[in-house]
C-alpha cells in the first residue's frame, strides 16, 4: 500500500479537463511540497509539476497543480490522446524521513 | 544534463550486483541523486538518495539494509548495490537528479534510462 492515495484510473474525452487527486497526511503532503510525474510505458517518468504548482520549462500550461491541506491535485485541460499515460504524485514524508509516491493513476483519453 | 545507467542484468538468487548511474553536463557533486524502483506493472518506489559531494545517504525504511547506495566523485557516478539478490528484486531501477539542493523533496528533473534487473534461478 502506498503512503499517498491516488485513484487507479481516470478517463475523459479529448478536449475535456480531468483532475487527479493525491491524498496524504500531515507528515507528508501537509508539510511538504508535492511533485507530479507523467510516465509512458517503457520510459522513465517526466517531471510535470514541482513545488505544488510550478511547471518546469517545456511543460505546457495545460498541466497545473494545486495543494490544499493534506491533498494535492493535478489538472489537465484540453486533453489529447497523447496525454494517455500513468501519473504519479510524490512528496517527502517527515515521519519516514524518506520520499514517497502515490500508487499511480492511469489516464485514458476516450 | 544526462544520467546514463548501466545495462540490463540477469542474475541468480543469492548473487551480488552493483549497477551504476553516470552523470554528465553538470556539477555532479552539487545535486542529490535518488534511486527509484519500479516492479513489473507497478508504481514508483523511492529507495534512497545520496549527495555525491559528501556521500550523505538516506534510505527508505523499506530498503534500509537491503541495498547500499554510494557515489564516486572522481567518475561522477552513483551506484546501487545488493549483496544477495532475491527474486523479488526483479524490477526496473531508475536514478534521478534532484531539481533543487533540498534534501526533503522528490522533484527530480533528470532521470536515467533505467536498468532492468532480473533475478531468476
Coordinates of C-alpha atoms in Angstrom, one line a residue:
Chain A
X1 CA 0.0 0.0 0.0
X2 CA 1.3 3.4 -1.0
X3 CA 1.6 6.2 1.6
X4 CA -0.1 8.6 -0.8
X5 CA -3.5 7.6 -2.3
X6 CA -4.4 8.1 -5.9
X7 CA -7.4 6.8 -7.9
X8 CA -6.2 3.8 -10.0
X9 CA -7.7 5.3 -13.2
X10 CA -9.5 8.3 -14.6
X11 CA -10.9 9.0 -18.1
X12 CA -12.2 11.8 -20.1
X13 CA -12.8 12.8 -23.7
X14 CA -10.4 14.7 -25.9
X15 CA -10.6 18.4 -25.3
X16 CA -12.0 18.0 -21.8
X17 CA -10.5 18.6 -18.4
X18 CA -9.5 15.9 -15.9
X19 CA -8.2 16.1 -12.3
X20 CA -6.2 13.5 -10.5
X21 CA -6.2 13.6 -6.7
X22 CA -3.4 12.6 -4.3
X23 CA -4.3 12.2 -0.6
X24 CA -1.8 12.1 2.2
X25 CA -1.3 13.2 5.8
X26 CA 0.2 15.9 7.8
X27 CA 3.5 14.0 7.9
X28 CA 3.8 14.3 4.1
X29 CA 1.7 16.4 1.8
X30 CA 0.5 18.6 4.7
X31 CA 4.0 19.9 5.4
X32 CA 6.0 19.4 2.2
X33 CA 6.0 20.3 -1.5
X34 CA 4.3 17.9 -3.9
X35 CA 5.6 16.9 -7.3
X36 CA 3.8 15.2 -10.2
X37 CA 5.2 12.9 -12.9
X38 CA 4.0 11.6 -16.2
X39 CA 5.2 8.2 -17.4
X40 CA 4.6 6.5 -20.7
X41 CA 5.1 2.7 -21.0
X42 CA 8.7 1.7 -21.2
X43 CA 10.1 5.1 -20.5
X44 CA 11.4 7.0 -17.4
X45 CA 9.0 9.4 -15.7
X46 CA 9.0 13.1 -16.6
X47 CA 8.6 15.9 -14.0
X48 CA 5.3 17.8 -14.7
X49 CA 4.8 19.8 -11.6
X50 CA 7.1 20.7 -8.7
X51 CA 6.7 22.7 -5.5
X52 CA 2.9 22.0 -5.6
X53 CA 2.2 24.2 -8.7
X54 CA 5.3 25.1 -10.7
X55 CA 5.9 23.8 -14.2
X56 CA 9.4 23.0 -15.4
X57 CA 10.3 24.7 -18.7
X58 CA 8.8 22.9 -21.6
X59 CA 5.7 21.6 -19.8
X60 CA 2.6 23.1 -21.4
X61 CA 0.3 25.2 -19.2
X62 CA -2.4 22.7 -19.8
X63 CA -0.9 21.0 -16.8
X64 CA -1.5 22.5 -13.4
X65 CA -1.0 21.6 -9.8
X66 CA -2.6 22.6 -6.5
X67 CA -2.5 21.7 -2.9
X68 CA -4.9 22.1 0.0
X69 CA -4.2 20.7 3.4
X70 CA -3.2 17.1 3.1
X71 CA -4.3 16.6 -0.5
X72 CA -2.9 17.7 -3.9
X73 CA -4.5 17.7 -7.3
X74 CA -3.1 17.6 -10.8
X75 CA -5.3 19.2 -13.5
X76 CA -5.0 18.6 -17.2
X77 CA -7.0 20.7 -19.6
X78 CA -7.5 20.3 -23.4
X79 CA -7.0 16.6 -23.2
X80 CA -5.1 15.0 -26.1
X81 CA -4.7 11.3 -26.9
X82 CA -1.0 11.8 -26.3
X83 CA -1.8 12.5 -22.6
X84 CA -2.6 8.9 -22.1
X85 CA -0.1 7.8 -19.5
X86 CA 0.4 7.0 -15.9
X87 CA 0.6 9.9 -13.5
X88 CA 2.3 9.8 -10.1
X89 CA 2.4 12.3 -7.1
X90 CA 5.3 12.4 -4.8
X91 CA 6.4 14.2 -1.7
X92 CA 8.7 13.9 1.3
X93 CA 7.4 12.2 4.5
X94 CA 8.7 13.7 7.7
X95 CA 7.9 10.5 9.8
X96 CA 9.6 8.1 7.4
X97 CA 12.3 10.7 6.6
X98 CA 12.1 9.5 3.1
X99 CA 10.4 10.3 -0.2
X100 CA 7.1 8.7 -1.0
X101 CA 5.0 8.3 -4.2
X102 CA 1.3 7.6 -4.8
X103 CA 0.3 4.3 -6.4
X104 CA -0.2 6.0 -9.8
X105 CA -3.2 6.9 -11.9
X106 CA -3.8 5.6 -15.4
X107 CA -5.3 8.3 -17.6
X108 CA -7.4 7.2 -20.6
X109 CA -8.5 9.7 -23.2
X110 CA -11.6 8.2 -24.7
Chain B
X1 CA 22.5 17.1 -18.4
X2 CA 22.5 13.4 -18.7
X3 CA 22.2 10.4 -16.4
X4 CA 23.3 7.2 -18.2
X5 CA 22.7 3.9 -16.4
X6 CA 24.5 0.6 -16.8
X7 CA 22.9 -2.1 -18.9
X8 CA 20.3 -4.8 -18.1
X9 CA 21.4 -7.6 -15.7
X10 CA 20.2 -11.2 -15.3
X11 CA 21.3 -12.7 -12.0
X12 CA 20.6 -15.8 -9.9
X13 CA 19.2 -15.5 -6.3
X14 CA 22.0 -15.0 -3.8
X15 CA 24.3 -13.3 -6.3
X16 CA 25.6 -9.8 -5.7
X17 CA 25.1 -6.9 -8.1
X18 CA 26.2 -3.2 -8.5
X19 CA 24.5 -1.0 -11.1
X20 CA 25.7 2.5 -12.0
X21 CA 24.4 5.9 -13.0
X22 CA 26.9 8.3 -14.6
X23 CA 26.1 12.0 -14.6
X24 CA 27.3 14.5 -17.1
X25 CA 26.6 18.1 -18.2
X26 CA 26.5 19.5 -14.7
X27 CA 28.5 19.6 -11.5
X28 CA 27.9 16.1 -10.1
X29 CA 28.7 17.0 -6.5
X30 CA 26.0 19.7 -6.3
X31 CA 22.8 17.7 -6.6
X32 CA 21.3 14.7 -4.7
X33 CA 20.9 11.6 -6.8
X34 CA 18.0 9.3 -5.9
X35 CA 17.2 5.7 -6.8
X36 CA 13.7 4.7 -7.7
X37 CA 12.3 1.1 -8.1
X38 CA 9.5 0.1 -10.4
X39 CA 8.5 -3.5 -10.2
X40 CA 6.8 -5.0 -13.2
X41 CA 3.4 -3.4 -13.8
X42 CA 3.7 -1.5 -10.5
X43 CA 4.3 2.1 -9.4
X44 CA 7.3 4.1 -8.4
X45 CA 9.1 3.4 -5.1
X46 CA 11.6 5.9 -3.6
X47 CA 14.6 3.8 -2.4
X48 CA 17.1 6.3 -1.2
X49 CA 19.3 9.3 -2.0
X50 CA 22.9 10.3 -1.9
X51 CA 24.7 13.6 -2.0
X52 CA 27.7 12.9 -4.1
X53 CA 29.5 15.9 -2.6
X54 CA 29.7 14.4 0.9
X55 CA 28.2 10.9 0.4
X56 CA 25.4 11.8 2.8
X57 CA 22.9 9.0 2.3
X58 CA 19.3 8.4 3.3
X59 CA 17.3 5.2 2.8
X60 CA 13.6 4.4 2.8
X61 CA 12.8 2.2 5.7
X62 CA 11.6 -0.4 3.2
X63 CA 15.0 -0.6 1.6
X64 CA 17.3 0.1 4.6
X65 CA 19.7 -2.8 5.0
X66 CA 18.6 -4.3 1.7
X67 CA 20.7 -2.2 -0.7
X68 CA 23.7 0.1 -0.5
X69 CA 23.9 3.5 -2.3
X70 CA 27.2 5.0 -3.0
X71 CA 28.9 7.5 -5.2
X72 CA 32.3 8.2 -6.7
X73 CA 33.0 11.9 -7.2
X74 CA 36.0 11.3 -9.4
X75 CA 33.9 9.5 -12.1
X76 CA 30.6 11.3 -11.5
X77 CA 28.9 8.0 -10.9
X78 CA 26.4 6.8 -8.4
X79 CA 25.8 3.2 -7.5
X80 CA 23.2 0.9 -6.2
X81 CA 24.2 -2.5 -5.0
X82 CA 22.9 -5.7 -3.5
X83 CA 25.0 -8.3 -1.6
X84 CA 22.4 -11.1 -2.0
X85 CA 19.7 -10.7 -4.6
X86 CA 16.2 -12.2 -4.3
X87 CA 13.6 -12.9 -7.0
X88 CA 11.6 -10.1 -5.5
X89 CA 14.4 -7.6 -6.5
X90 CA 13.3 -8.1 -10.2
X91 CA 12.4 -4.6 -11.3
X92 CA 13.4 -1.6 -13.3
X93 CA 15.7 0.7 -11.3
X94 CA 16.0 4.4 -12.2
X95 CA 18.4 7.0 -10.9
X96 CA 17.2 10.6 -10.9
X97 CA 18.6 14.0 -10.0
X98 CA 17.1 16.4 -7.5
X99 CA 15.9 19.5 -9.2
X100 CA 16.9 21.6 -6.2
X101 CA 19.5 21.4 -3.5
X102 CA 16.9 20.5 -0.9
X103 CA 17.1 17.1 0.8
X104 CA 13.4 16.7 1.6
X105 CA 11.9 16.7 -1.8
X106 CA 11.0 14.3 -4.6
X107 CA 11.2 16.7 -7.6
X108 CA 13.6 15.0 -10.0
X109 CA 14.3 16.9 -13.1
X110 CA 16.5 14.4 -14.9
X111 CA 16.2 10.6 -15.0
X112 CA 18.4 7.8 -16.2
X113 CA 17.0 5.5 -18.8
X114 CA 16.6 2.7 -16.3
X115 CA 18.4 -0.6 -15.6
X116 CA 16.3 -3.7 -15.7
X117 CA 17.4 -6.3 -13.1
X118 CA 16.0 -9.8 -13.5
X119 CA 16.7 -12.3 -10.7
X120 CA 15.8 -15.8 -11.6
X121 CA 17.1 -19.3 -10.9

